[in-house]
Amino acid sequence: MTAPHVKLFIPGPIEVSPETFCAMSQPMIGHRGSGFQELYASIQPQLQQVLYTANPVFLSTSSAWGVMEGAVRNLVARKVLNCCCGAFSDKWFEVSKSCGKDAEALKVEWGQPILPEQIDAKLKTGQFDAITVVHNETSTGLMNPLAEIAQVVKQYPDVMLIVDSVSSMTAVKIETDALGIDVLLAGTQKAWALPPGFAVFTVSARALTKAATIPGRGYYFDFVEFKANHDKNMTPSTPSIPHVYGLRHQLEQMLAEGLDNRFARHRQMAQLTRDWARSRGFDLFPKAGYESVTLSCIENKRGIDVSKLQKIMKERHRILIDAGYGPIKGRTFRLSHMGDETPATIADLLTRLDDALKAL
Ligand SMILES: *Cc1c(COP(=O)(O)O)cnc(C)c1O
């Protein structure tokens, strides 16, 4: 017996369409055979197109954290600067230290962005050979100014730029190569609208060269292993083959829609949600001008009972919204608007929220 379907509007995992599940339900094939090699090779050009890169795009059977930890283990020789502005970016600093790396946090208050001049001041010290940036901080619904940050990091040719785009990849244009990003990574359960348990990432040529010189990379997330297997259209270990079929399906959908249309659809959904929040007496939690395009972290200015709102939405409308992350639980609530959602499905969500607000 399966539980009744509750549609997900939490910022990950997000809703996966029946068409995607159907595309994933193919007979298994051997991961060392020509069928898999053809499948792997066939999606590379589309993956490169969507990630705006000429470098290989690797497939990791892990959640995003595997690659986030892997990037630190592969690329930090001297010291890493972890930019911290929310739960995920804060944790990356802890992960760097737990990997035995020398790490420093550039910390701003939750809801504030990481600014390029703050990074410049740190990198000027000459201590760092890598920096981690979370593009879209999902806990606070904040999007950092990635292009401006990348321009600053470019002035420091020895510094590897490692970017988490877990909740923005494919929803917002990120010109990986043009920005000089060395690692761009995402899990598939957010903007890709695939089930969790899989990650996509790209690594620059110079980062691969550097990785080969770094001891203690381990095996499962060794970028050098990924590249050696990539050259044979394979992954280092047995991958989640259903996810690869799912990726192929979602790539076809994205390219049929057109990437610019996809980006515009996400901006439109964000605008609808922000306008709704402000017109209902709420506000957006992040600093104005830095609101995320893929989810809205709404500040509970009205002082409503957020957990009750969540409960009504679930019981009456079979929709799951998020009641706020960790320390800002209740002070905020979050709605995701990414993946396969459309302005029409978001408008429906907002109408149902109005109904639930009346029932509080
Ligand atoms: C969800 C998320 C992660 C963690 O992803 P996992 O798949 O749980 O490893 C990391 N960073 C950001 C920005 C996220 O939104």
mmCIF file of C-alpha atoms and ligand atoms in Angstrom:
data_model
loop_
_atom_site.group_PDB
_atom_site.id
_atom_site.type_symbol
_atom_site.label_atom_id
_atom_site.label_comp_id
_atom_site.label_asym_id
_atom_site.label_seq_id
_atom_site.Cartn_x
_atom_site.Cartn_y
_atom_site.Cartn_z
ATOM 1 C CA MET A 1 0.000 0.000 0.000
ATOM 2 C CA THR A 2 1.382 3.362 -0.921
ATOM 3 C CA ALA A 3 0.468 6.509 0.994
ATOM 4 C CA PRO A 4 -1.691 9.084 -0.822
ATOM 5 C CA HIS A 5 0.315 11.412 -3.015
ATOM 6 C CA VAL A 6 1.376 14.635 -1.322
ATOM 7 C CA LYS A 7 2.843 17.020 -3.882
ATOM 8 C CA LEU A 8 6.197 18.493 -2.872
ATOM 9 C CA PHE A 9 6.737 22.250 -2.835
ATOM 10 C CA ILE A 10 9.593 21.959 -0.335
ATOM 11 C CA PRO A 11 12.978 23.026 -1.730
ATOM 12 C CA GLY A 12 14.201 19.508 -2.231
ATOM 13 C CA PRO A 13 13.512 16.851 -2.967
ATOM 14 C CA ILE A 14 10.984 18.334 -5.347
ATOM 15 C CA GLU A 15 8.158 16.779 -7.314
ATOM 16 C CA VAL A 16 9.158 14.213 -9.980
ATOM 17 C CA SER A 17 6.761 13.795 -12.901
ATOM 18 C CA PRO A 18 5.193 10.447 -13.881
ATOM 19 C CA GLU A 19 6.851 10.876 -17.313
ATOM 20 C CA THR A 20 10.266 11.074 -15.660
ATOM 21 C CA PHE A 21 9.582 7.992 -13.530
ATOM 22 C CA CYS A 22 8.444 6.215 -16.664
ATOM 23 C CA ALA A 23 11.640 7.184 -18.508
ATOM 24 C CA MET A 24 13.691 5.830 -15.585
ATOM 25 C CA SER A 25 11.900 2.464 -15.638
ATOM 26 C CA GLN A 26 13.966 0.777 -18.323
ATOM 27 C CA PRO A 27 15.465 -2.716 -18.208
ATOM 28 C CA MET A 28 18.899 -2.729 -16.542
ATOM 29 C CA ILE A 29 22.006 -2.882 -18.688
ATOM 30 C CA GLY A 30 25.583 -3.716 -17.752
ATOM 31 C CA HIS A 31 27.596 -0.654 -16.811
ATOM 32 C CA ARG A 32 30.721 -1.982 -18.533
ATOM 33 C CA GLY A 33 29.006 -2.760 -21.827
ATOM 34 C CA SER A 34 28.468 -0.864 -25.049
ATOM 35 C CA GLY A 35 24.815 -0.090 -24.217
ATOM 36 C CA PHE A 36 25.847 1.960 -21.208
ATOM 37 C CA GLN A 37 28.769 3.551 -23.053
ATOM 38 C CA GLU A 38 26.406 4.691 -25.794
ATOM 39 C CA LEU A 39 23.943 6.047 -23.235
ATOM 40 C CA TYR A 40 26.722 7.894 -21.387
ATOM 41 C CA ALA A 41 28.209 9.332 -24.577
ATOM 42 C CA SER A 42 24.821 10.329 -25.950
ATOM 43 C CA ILE A 43 24.013 12.696 -23.069
ATOM 44 C CA GLN A 44 27.449 14.347 -22.786
ATOM 45 C CA PRO A 45 26.834 17.031 -25.450
ATOM 46 C CA GLN A 46 23.529 18.011 -23.836
ATOM 47 C CA LEU A 47 25.037 18.045 -20.355
ATOM 48 C CA GLN A 48 27.833 20.291 -21.624
ATOM 49 C CA GLN A 49 25.302 22.569 -23.291
ATOM 50 C CA VAL A 50 23.207 22.915 -20.142
ATOM 51 C CA LEU A 51 26.296 23.522 -17.974
ATOM 52 C CA TYR A 52 27.876 25.914 -20.516
ATOM 53 C CA THR A 53 31.132 23.996 -20.557
ATOM 54 C CA ALA A 54 33.432 22.226 -22.994
ATOM 55 C CA ASN A 55 34.812 20.112 -20.123
ATOM 56 C CA PRO A 56 33.574 16.631 -19.253
ATOM 57 C CA VAL A 57 30.447 16.346 -17.127
ATOM 58 C CA PHE A 58 30.782 13.549 -14.577
ATOM 59 C CA LEU A 59 27.989 11.487 -13.040
ATOM 60 C CA SER A 60 28.204 10.598 -9.361
ATOM 61 C CA THR A 61 25.966 8.081 -7.644
ATOM 62 C CA SER A 62 25.786 10.046 -4.425
ATOM 63 C CA SER A 63 23.988 13.031 -3.086
ATOM 64 C CA ALA A 64 25.568 16.443 -3.650
ATOM 65 C CA TRP A 65 27.563 16.287 -0.430
ATOM 66 C CA GLY A 66 29.701 13.492 -1.829
ATOM 67 C CA VAL A 67 30.972 15.788 -4.565
ATOM 68 C CA MET A 68 31.154 18.787 -2.202
ATOM 69 C CA GLU A 69 33.439 16.817 0.093
ATOM 70 C CA GLY A 70 35.249 15.355 -2.922
ATOM 71 C CA ALA A 71 36.004 18.798 -4.363
ATOM 72 C CA VAL A 72 37.749 19.797 -1.139
ATOM 73 C CA ARG A 73 39.684 16.533 -0.952
ATOM 74 C CA ASN A 74 40.746 16.785 -4.602
ATOM 75 C CA LEU A 75 41.648 20.449 -4.857
ATOM 76 C CA VAL A 76 42.858 21.913 -1.585
ATOM 77 C CA ALA A 77 46.602 21.731 -0.979
ATOM 78 C CA ARG A 78 47.183 24.842 1.120
ATOM 79 C CA LYS A 79 44.031 26.440 2.511
ATOM 80 C CA VAL A 80 40.402 26.772 1.485
ATOM 81 C CA LEU A 81 38.168 29.802 1.956
ATOM 82 C CA ASN A 82 34.611 28.626 2.670
ATOM 83 C CA CYS A 83 32.048 31.366 2.077
ATOM 84 C CA CYS A 84 29.326 30.905 4.725
ATOM 85 C CA CYS A 85 25.882 32.516 4.456
ATOM 86 C CA GLY A 86 23.442 29.785 5.519
ATOM 87 C CA ALA A 87 23.102 26.143 6.519
ATOM 88 C CA PHE A 88 24.676 24.474 3.489
ATOM 89 C CA SER A 89 27.552 26.914 3.018
ATOM 90 C CA ASP A 90 28.241 26.942 6.793
ATOM 91 C CA LYS A 91 28.429 23.166 6.793
ATOM 92 C CA TRP A 92 30.930 23.134 3.916
ATOM 93 C CA PHE A 93 33.412 24.837 6.281
ATOM 94 C CA GLU A 94 32.904 22.061 8.856
ATOM 95 C CA VAL A 95 33.287 19.428 6.117
ATOM 96 C CA SER A 96 36.559 21.013 4.918
ATOM 97 C CA LYS A 97 37.990 20.792 8.416
ATOM 98 C CA SER A 98 36.761 17.217 8.855
ATOM 99 C CA CYS A 99 38.660 16.324 5.657
ATOM 100 C CA GLY A 100 41.793 17.487 7.474
ATOM 101 C CA LYS A 101 42.163 20.628 5.361
ATOM 102 C CA ASP A 102 43.282 24.027 6.552
ATOM 103 C CA ALA A 103 40.106 26.096 6.196
ATOM 104 C CA GLU A 104 38.828 29.576 6.976
ATOM 105 C CA ALA A 105 35.236 30.786 7.014
ATOM 106 C CA LEU A 106 34.148 34.031 5.398
ATOM 107 C CA LYS A 107 30.968 34.382 7.400
ATOM 108 C CA VAL A 108 28.040 36.728 6.886
ATOM 109 C CA GLU A 109 24.717 36.813 8.694
ATOM 110 C CA TRP A 110 21.975 34.516 7.347
ATOM 111 C CA GLY A 111 20.007 36.412 4.714
ATOM 112 C CA GLN A 112 23.023 38.455 3.659
ATOM 113 C CA PRO A 113 24.930 37.745 0.434
ATOM 114 C CA ILE A 114 28.624 37.059 0.004
ATOM 115 C CA LEU A 115 30.036 40.147 -1.688
ATOM 116 C CA PRO A 116 32.931 40.152 -4.158
ATOM 117 C CA GLU A 117 34.924 42.740 -2.187
ATOM 118 C CA GLN A 118 34.792 40.532 0.935
ATOM 119 C CA ILE A 119 36.315 37.702 -1.085
ATOM 120 C CA ASP A 120 38.916 39.997 -2.597
ATOM 121 C CA ALA A 121 40.062 41.093 0.862
ATOM 122 C CA LYS A 122 40.562 37.471 1.912
ATOM 123 C CA LEU A 123 42.242 36.234 -1.279
ATOM 124 C CA LYS A 124 44.660 39.209 -1.183
ATOM 125 C CA THR A 125 46.375 37.584 1.782
ATOM 126 C CA GLY A 126 47.742 34.959 -0.619
ATOM 127 C CA GLN A 127 46.951 32.143 1.817
ATOM 128 C CA PHE A 128 44.306 30.368 -0.250
ATOM 129 C CA ASP A 129 44.398 27.963 -3.173
ATOM 130 C CA ALA A 130 40.659 27.209 -3.265
ATOM 131 C CA ILE A 131 37.338 28.837 -2.453
ATOM 132 C CA THR A 132 33.881 27.323 -2.016
ATOM 133 C CA VAL A 133 30.747 29.279 -2.886
ATOM 134 C CA VAL A 134 27.144 28.149 -2.633
ATOM 135 C CA HIS A 135 25.410 29.904 -5.523
ATOM 136 C CA ASN A 136 21.875 29.488 -4.229
ATOM 137 C CA GLU A 137 21.763 29.130 -0.435
ATOM 138 C CA THR A 138 18.626 27.021 -0.105
ATOM 139 C CA SER A 139 18.216 27.500 3.662
ATOM 140 C CA THR A 140 17.787 31.282 3.373
ATOM 141 C CA GLY A 141 16.459 31.500 -0.193
ATOM 142 C CA LEU A 142 19.374 33.687 -1.195
ATOM 143 C CA MET A 143 21.219 33.816 -4.496
ATOM 144 C CA ASN A 144 24.814 35.023 -4.323
ATOM 145 C CA PRO A 145 26.170 37.290 -7.093
ATOM 146 C CA LEU A 146 28.121 34.500 -8.770
ATOM 147 C CA ALA A 147 29.281 36.372 -11.895
ATOM 148 C CA GLU A 148 30.729 39.237 -9.811
ATOM 149 C CA ILE A 149 32.350 36.768 -7.403
ATOM 150 C CA ALA A 150 33.873 34.847 -10.316
ATOM 151 C CA GLN A 151 35.349 38.070 -11.746
ATOM 152 C CA VAL A 152 37.212 38.628 -8.473
ATOM 153 C CA VAL A 153 38.440 35.031 -8.178
ATOM 154 C CA LYS A 154 39.787 35.264 -11.749
ATOM 155 C CA GLN A 155 42.334 37.827 -10.514
ATOM 156 C CA TYR A 156 43.895 35.004 -8.476
ATOM 157 C CA PRO A 157 44.965 32.365 -10.981
ATOM 158 C CA ASP A 158 46.122 29.879 -8.326
ATOM 159 C CA VAL A 159 42.732 29.786 -6.592
ATOM 160 C CA MET A 160 40.287 27.018 -7.560
ATOM 161 C CA LEU A 161 36.679 28.227 -7.714
ATOM 162 C CA ILE A 162 34.348 25.485 -6.423
ATOM 163 C CA VAL A 163 30.649 26.234 -6.819
ATOM 164 C CA ASP A 164 27.621 24.447 -5.367
ATOM 165 C CA SER A 165 24.674 25.054 -7.689
ATOM 166 C CA VAL A 166 22.553 22.312 -6.138
ATOM 167 C CA SER A 167 19.359 24.365 -6.181
ATOM 168 C CA SER A 168 20.106 26.533 -9.226
ATOM 169 C CA MET A 169 21.683 24.321 -11.909
ATOM 170 C CA THR A 170 19.510 24.283 -15.075
ATOM 171 C CA ALA A 171 17.124 26.929 -13.647
ATOM 172 C CA VAL A 172 19.493 29.880 -13.918
ATOM 173 C CA LYS A 173 22.116 30.483 -16.583
ATOM 174 C CA ILE A 174 25.573 29.687 -15.200
ATOM 175 C CA GLU A 175 28.275 30.129 -17.821
ATOM 176 C CA THR A 176 30.753 27.757 -16.230
ATOM 177 C CA ASP A 177 33.697 28.151 -18.612
ATOM 178 C CA ALA A 178 33.266 31.874 -19.249
ATOM 179 C CA LEU A 179 33.161 32.522 -15.494
ATOM 180 C CA GLY A 180 36.260 30.385 -14.883
ATOM 181 C CA ILE A 181 34.461 28.006 -12.534
ATOM 182 C CA ASP A 182 36.674 24.989 -11.746
ATOM 183 C CA VAL A 183 33.987 22.761 -10.238
ATOM 184 C CA LEU A 184 30.247 23.191 -10.695
ATOM 185 C CA LEU A 185 28.111 20.580 -8.955
ATOM 186 C CA ALA A 186 24.500 19.735 -8.193
ATOM 187 C CA GLY A 187 22.378 16.913 -6.843
ATOM 188 C CA THR A 188 19.513 15.831 -9.071
ATOM 189 C CA GLN A 189 16.629 16.188 -6.592
ATOM 190 C CA LYS A 190 16.309 19.952 -6.901
ATOM 191 C CA ALA A 191 16.148 21.962 -10.148
ATOM 192 C CA TRP A 192 16.718 18.816 -12.234
ATOM 193 C CA ALA A 193 13.433 17.387 -10.870
ATOM 194 C CA LEU A 194 14.820 13.856 -10.581
ATOM 195 C CA PRO A 195 14.800 11.606 -7.525
ATOM 196 C CA PRO A 196 17.598 12.076 -4.941
ATOM 197 C CA GLY A 197 20.751 9.984 -4.848
ATOM 198 C CA PHE A 198 22.623 11.272 -7.876
ATOM 199 C CA ALA A 199 24.871 14.237 -8.671
ATOM 200 C CA VAL A 200 26.195 15.922 -11.794
ATOM 201 C CA PHE A 201 29.460 17.876 -11.845
ATOM 202 C CA THR A 202 32.032 19.345 -14.156
ATOM 203 C CA VAL A 203 35.735 19.889 -13.495
ATOM 204 C CA SER A 204 38.093 22.229 -15.388
ATOM 205 C CA ALA A 205 41.234 20.906 -17.068
ATOM 206 C CA ARG A 206 43.492 22.826 -14.693
ATOM 207 C CA ALA A 207 41.603 21.428 -11.696
ATOM 208 C CA LEU A 208 42.071 17.873 -12.988
ATOM 209 C CA THR A 209 45.790 18.538 -13.412
ATOM 210 C CA LYS A 210 45.991 19.860 -9.877
ATOM 211 C CA ALA A 211 43.949 16.981 -8.438
ATOM 212 C CA ALA A 212 46.495 14.489 -9.766
ATOM 213 C CA THR A 213 49.095 16.088 -7.454
ATOM 214 C CA ILE A 214 46.987 16.055 -4.268
ATOM 215 C CA PRO A 215 47.390 13.138 -1.845
ATOM 216 C CA GLY A 216 44.493 11.630 0.102
ATOM 217 C CA ARG A 217 41.803 11.992 -2.558
ATOM 218 C CA GLY A 218 40.355 8.608 -1.666
ATOM 219 C CA TYR A 219 38.680 6.472 -4.327
ATOM 220 C CA TYR A 220 34.921 7.039 -4.599
ATOM 221 C CA PHE A 221 35.188 10.775 -5.332
ATOM 222 C CA ASP A 222 38.630 10.825 -6.957
ATOM 223 C CA PHE A 223 38.291 13.254 -9.865
ATOM 224 C CA VAL A 224 41.218 11.572 -11.644
ATOM 225 C CA GLU A 225 39.289 8.262 -11.564
ATOM 226 C CA PHE A 226 36.198 10.007 -12.917
ATOM 227 C CA LYS A 227 38.203 11.412 -15.825
ATOM 228 C CA ALA A 228 39.903 8.093 -16.648
ATOM 229 C CA ASN A 229 36.526 6.348 -16.748
ATOM 230 C CA HIS A 230 34.894 9.221 -18.591
ATOM 231 C CA ASP A 231 37.397 8.709 -21.385
ATOM 232 C CA LYS A 232 35.796 5.244 -21.828
ATOM 233 C CA ASN A 233 32.238 6.641 -21.406
ATOM 234 C CA MET A 234 31.970 5.031 -17.991
ATOM 235 C CA THR A 235 31.795 5.894 -14.314
ATOM 236 C CA PRO A 236 34.328 4.646 -11.719
ATOM 237 C CA SER A 237 31.802 2.372 -9.986
ATOM 238 C CA THR A 238 28.366 0.976 -10.836
ATOM 239 C CA PRO A 239 26.140 4.021 -11.291
ATOM 240 C CA SER A 240 22.427 4.376 -10.651
ATOM 241 C CA ILE A 241 21.485 3.557 -14.227
ATOM 242 C CA PRO A 242 17.826 4.642 -13.788
ATOM 243 C CA HIS A 243 19.097 8.131 -12.952
ATOM 244 C CA VAL A 244 21.070 8.227 -16.196
ATOM 245 C CA TYR A 245 17.870 7.424 -18.108
ATOM 246 C CA GLY A 246 16.121 10.102 -16.083
ATOM 247 C CA LEU A 247 18.825 12.632 -16.910
ATOM 248 C CA ARG A 248 18.472 11.830 -20.602
ATOM 249 C CA HIS A 249 14.730 12.435 -20.360
ATOM 250 C CA GLN A 250 15.078 15.728 -18.497
ATOM 251 C CA LEU A 251 17.790 16.957 -20.878
ATOM 252 C CA GLU A 252 15.490 16.255 -23.834
ATOM 253 C CA GLN A 253 12.681 18.164 -22.118
ATOM 254 C CA MET A 254 14.938 21.127 -21.308
ATOM 255 C CA LEU A 255 16.354 21.447 -24.778
ATOM 256 C CA ALA A 256 12.911 21.092 -26.351
ATOM 257 C CA GLU A 257 11.666 23.938 -24.156
ATOM 258 C CA GLY A 258 14.815 25.963 -24.897
ATOM 259 C CA LEU A 259 17.200 26.998 -22.121
ATOM 260 C CA ASP A 260 16.357 30.696 -22.318
ATOM 261 C CA ASN A 261 12.645 29.854 -22.060
ATOM 262 C CA ARG A 262 13.386 27.616 -19.109
ATOM 263 C CA PHE A 263 15.308 30.385 -17.338
ATOM 264 C CA ALA A 264 12.485 32.857 -18.088
ATOM 265 C CA ARG A 265 9.879 30.409 -16.734
ATOM 266 C CA HIS A 266 11.813 30.176 -13.471
ATOM 267 C CA ARG A 267 12.036 33.982 -13.187
ATOM 268 C CA GLN A 268 8.309 34.235 -13.822
ATOM 269 C CA MET A 269 7.474 31.659 -11.129
ATOM 270 C CA ALA A 270 9.734 33.501 -8.659
ATOM 271 C CA GLN A 271 8.086 36.832 -9.431
ATOM 272 C CA LEU A 272 4.590 35.381 -8.924
ATOM 273 C CA THR A 273 5.591 33.979 -5.535
ATOM 274 C CA ARG A 274 7.335 37.153 -4.353
ATOM 275 C CA ASP A 275 4.392 39.328 -5.419
ATOM 276 C CA TRP A 276 2.003 37.007 -3.600
ATOM 277 C CA ALA A 277 4.112 37.087 -0.410
ATOM 278 C CA ARG A 278 4.397 40.886 -0.354
ATOM 279 C CA SER A 279 0.717 41.455 -1.193
ATOM 280 C CA ARG A 280 -0.312 39.179 1.687
ATOM 281 C CA GLY A 281 1.660 41.172 4.249
ATOM 282 C CA PHE A 282 4.773 38.994 4.303
ATOM 283 C CA ASP A 283 8.276 39.854 3.140
ATOM 284 C CA LEU A 284 11.193 37.997 1.607
ATOM 285 C CA PHE A 285 13.846 36.876 4.118
ATOM 286 C CA PRO A 286 17.033 37.538 2.096
ATOM 287 C CA LYS A 287 18.381 41.033 1.523
ATOM 288 C CA ALA A 288 16.480 42.774 -1.274
ATOM 289 C CA GLY A 289 18.039 42.136 -4.670
ATOM 290 C CA TYR A 290 19.443 38.725 -3.683
ATOM 291 C CA GLU A 291 16.237 36.659 -3.629
ATOM 292 C CA SER A 292 16.552 33.159 -5.035
ATOM 293 C CA VAL A 293 14.954 32.419 -8.384
ATOM 294 C CA THR A 294 14.163 28.777 -7.531
ATOM 295 C CA LEU A 295 12.618 29.079 -4.082
ATOM 296 C CA SER A 296 11.211 31.798 -1.872
ATOM 297 C CA CYS A 297 12.145 32.020 1.774
ATOM 298 C CA ILE A 298 9.246 34.087 3.080
ATOM 299 C CA GLU A 299 9.636 36.110 6.247
ATOM 300 C CA ASN A 300 6.714 35.575 8.596
ATOM 301 C CA LYS A 301 6.075 39.271 9.243
ATOM 302 C CA ARG A 302 2.428 38.535 10.101
ATOM 303 C CA GLY A 303 3.456 36.177 12.893
ATOM 304 C CA ILE A 304 1.215 33.345 11.675
ATOM 305 C CA ASP A 305 1.482 29.798 12.981
ATOM 306 C CA VAL A 306 3.672 28.382 10.219
ATOM 307 C CA SER A 307 3.493 24.759 11.354
ATOM 308 C CA LYS A 308 -0.306 25.014 11.363
ATOM 309 C CA LEU A 309 -0.225 26.439 7.837
ATOM 310 C CA GLN A 310 1.971 23.529 6.794
ATOM 311 C CA LYS A 311 -0.454 21.073 8.408
ATOM 312 C CA ILE A 312 -3.521 22.560 6.703
ATOM 313 C CA MET A 313 -1.772 22.546 3.336
ATOM 314 C CA LYS A 314 -0.880 18.902 3.774
ATOM 315 C CA GLU A 315 -4.224 17.674 5.070
ATOM 316 C CA ARG A 316 -6.570 19.782 2.984
ATOM 317 C CA HIS A 317 -4.587 20.252 -0.219
ATOM 318 C CA ARG A 318 -2.140 17.334 -0.191
ATOM 319 C CA ILE A 319 0.740 19.747 -0.660
ATOM 320 C CA LEU A 320 3.922 19.857 1.412
ATOM 321 C CA ILE A 321 5.499 23.241 2.032
ATOM 322 C CA ASP A 322 8.537 23.882 4.202
ATOM 323 C CA ALA A 323 8.150 25.474 7.627
ATOM 324 C CA GLY A 324 11.582 27.139 7.718
ATOM 325 C CA TYR A 325 15.113 25.813 8.124
ATOM 326 C CA GLY A 326 16.781 25.192 11.502
ATOM 327 C CA PRO A 327 17.268 28.454 13.416
ATOM 328 C CA ILE A 328 14.782 30.361 11.198
ATOM 329 C CA LYS A 329 12.019 27.745 11.453
ATOM 330 C CA GLY A 330 8.683 29.477 12.022
ATOM 331 C CA ARG A 331 10.239 32.902 11.446
ATOM 332 C CA THR A 332 10.188 31.947 7.777
ATOM 333 C CA PHE A 333 8.603 29.390 5.474
ATOM 334 C CA ARG A 334 9.801 28.233 2.096
ATOM 335 C CA LEU A 335 8.095 27.489 -1.197
ATOM 336 C CA SER A 336 9.998 25.973 -4.089
ATOM 337 C CA HIS A 337 9.284 26.954 -7.683
ATOM 338 C CA MET A 338 11.661 24.996 -9.836
ATOM 339 C CA GLY A 339 11.978 21.935 -12.035
ATOM 340 C CA ASP A 340 8.816 21.008 -13.901
ATOM 341 C CA GLU A 341 6.555 23.563 -12.175
ATOM 342 C CA THR A 342 4.920 26.229 -14.306
ATOM 343 C CA PRO A 343 3.360 29.652 -13.630
ATOM 344 C CA ALA A 344 -0.014 27.829 -13.690
ATOM 345 C CA THR A 345 0.938 25.258 -11.028
ATOM 346 C CA ILE A 346 2.480 28.030 -8.888
ATOM 347 C CA ALA A 347 -0.683 30.140 -9.241
ATOM 348 C CA ASP A 348 -2.664 27.106 -8.061
ATOM 349 C CA LEU A 349 -0.318 26.660 -5.080
ATOM 350 C CA LEU A 350 -0.768 30.321 -4.109
ATOM 351 C CA THR A 351 -4.575 30.097 -4.342
ATOM 352 C CA ARG A 352 -4.478 27.106 -2.025
ATOM 353 C CA LEU A 353 -2.208 28.993 0.364
ATOM 354 C CA ASP A 354 -4.774 31.804 0.482
ATOM 355 C CA ASP A 355 -7.397 29.240 1.405
ATOM 356 C CA ALA A 356 -5.159 27.772 4.104
ATOM 357 C CA LEU A 357 -4.348 31.243 5.518
ATOM 358 C CA LYS A 358 -8.093 31.876 5.966
ATOM 359 C CA ALA A 359 -8.412 28.587 7.823
ATOM 360 C CA LEU A 360 -5.650 29.405 10.338
HETATM 361 C C1 LIG B 1 20.181 20.320 -0.854
HETATM 362 C C2 LIG B 1 21.473 21.060 -0.874
HETATM 363 C C3 LIG B 1 22.688 20.441 -0.582
HETATM 364 C C4 LIG B 1 22.788 19.017 -0.094
HETATM 365 O O1 LIG B 1 22.401 18.125 -1.024
HETATM 366 P P1 LIG B 1 22.374 16.556 -0.680
HETATM 367 O O2 LIG B 1 21.767 16.045 -1.908
HETATM 368 O O3 LIG B 1 21.532 16.406 0.546
HETATM 369 O O4 LIG B 1 23.753 16.120 -0.481
HETATM 370 C C5 LIG B 1 23.829 21.188 -0.680
HETATM 371 N N1 LIG B 1 23.807 22.458 -1.044
HETATM 372 C C6 LIG B 1 22.660 23.106 -1.325
HETATM 373 C C7 LIG B 1 22.698 24.526 -1.721
HETATM 374 C C8 LIG B 1 21.463 22.420 -1.249
HETATM 375 O O5 LIG B 1 20.325 23.055 -1.535
#
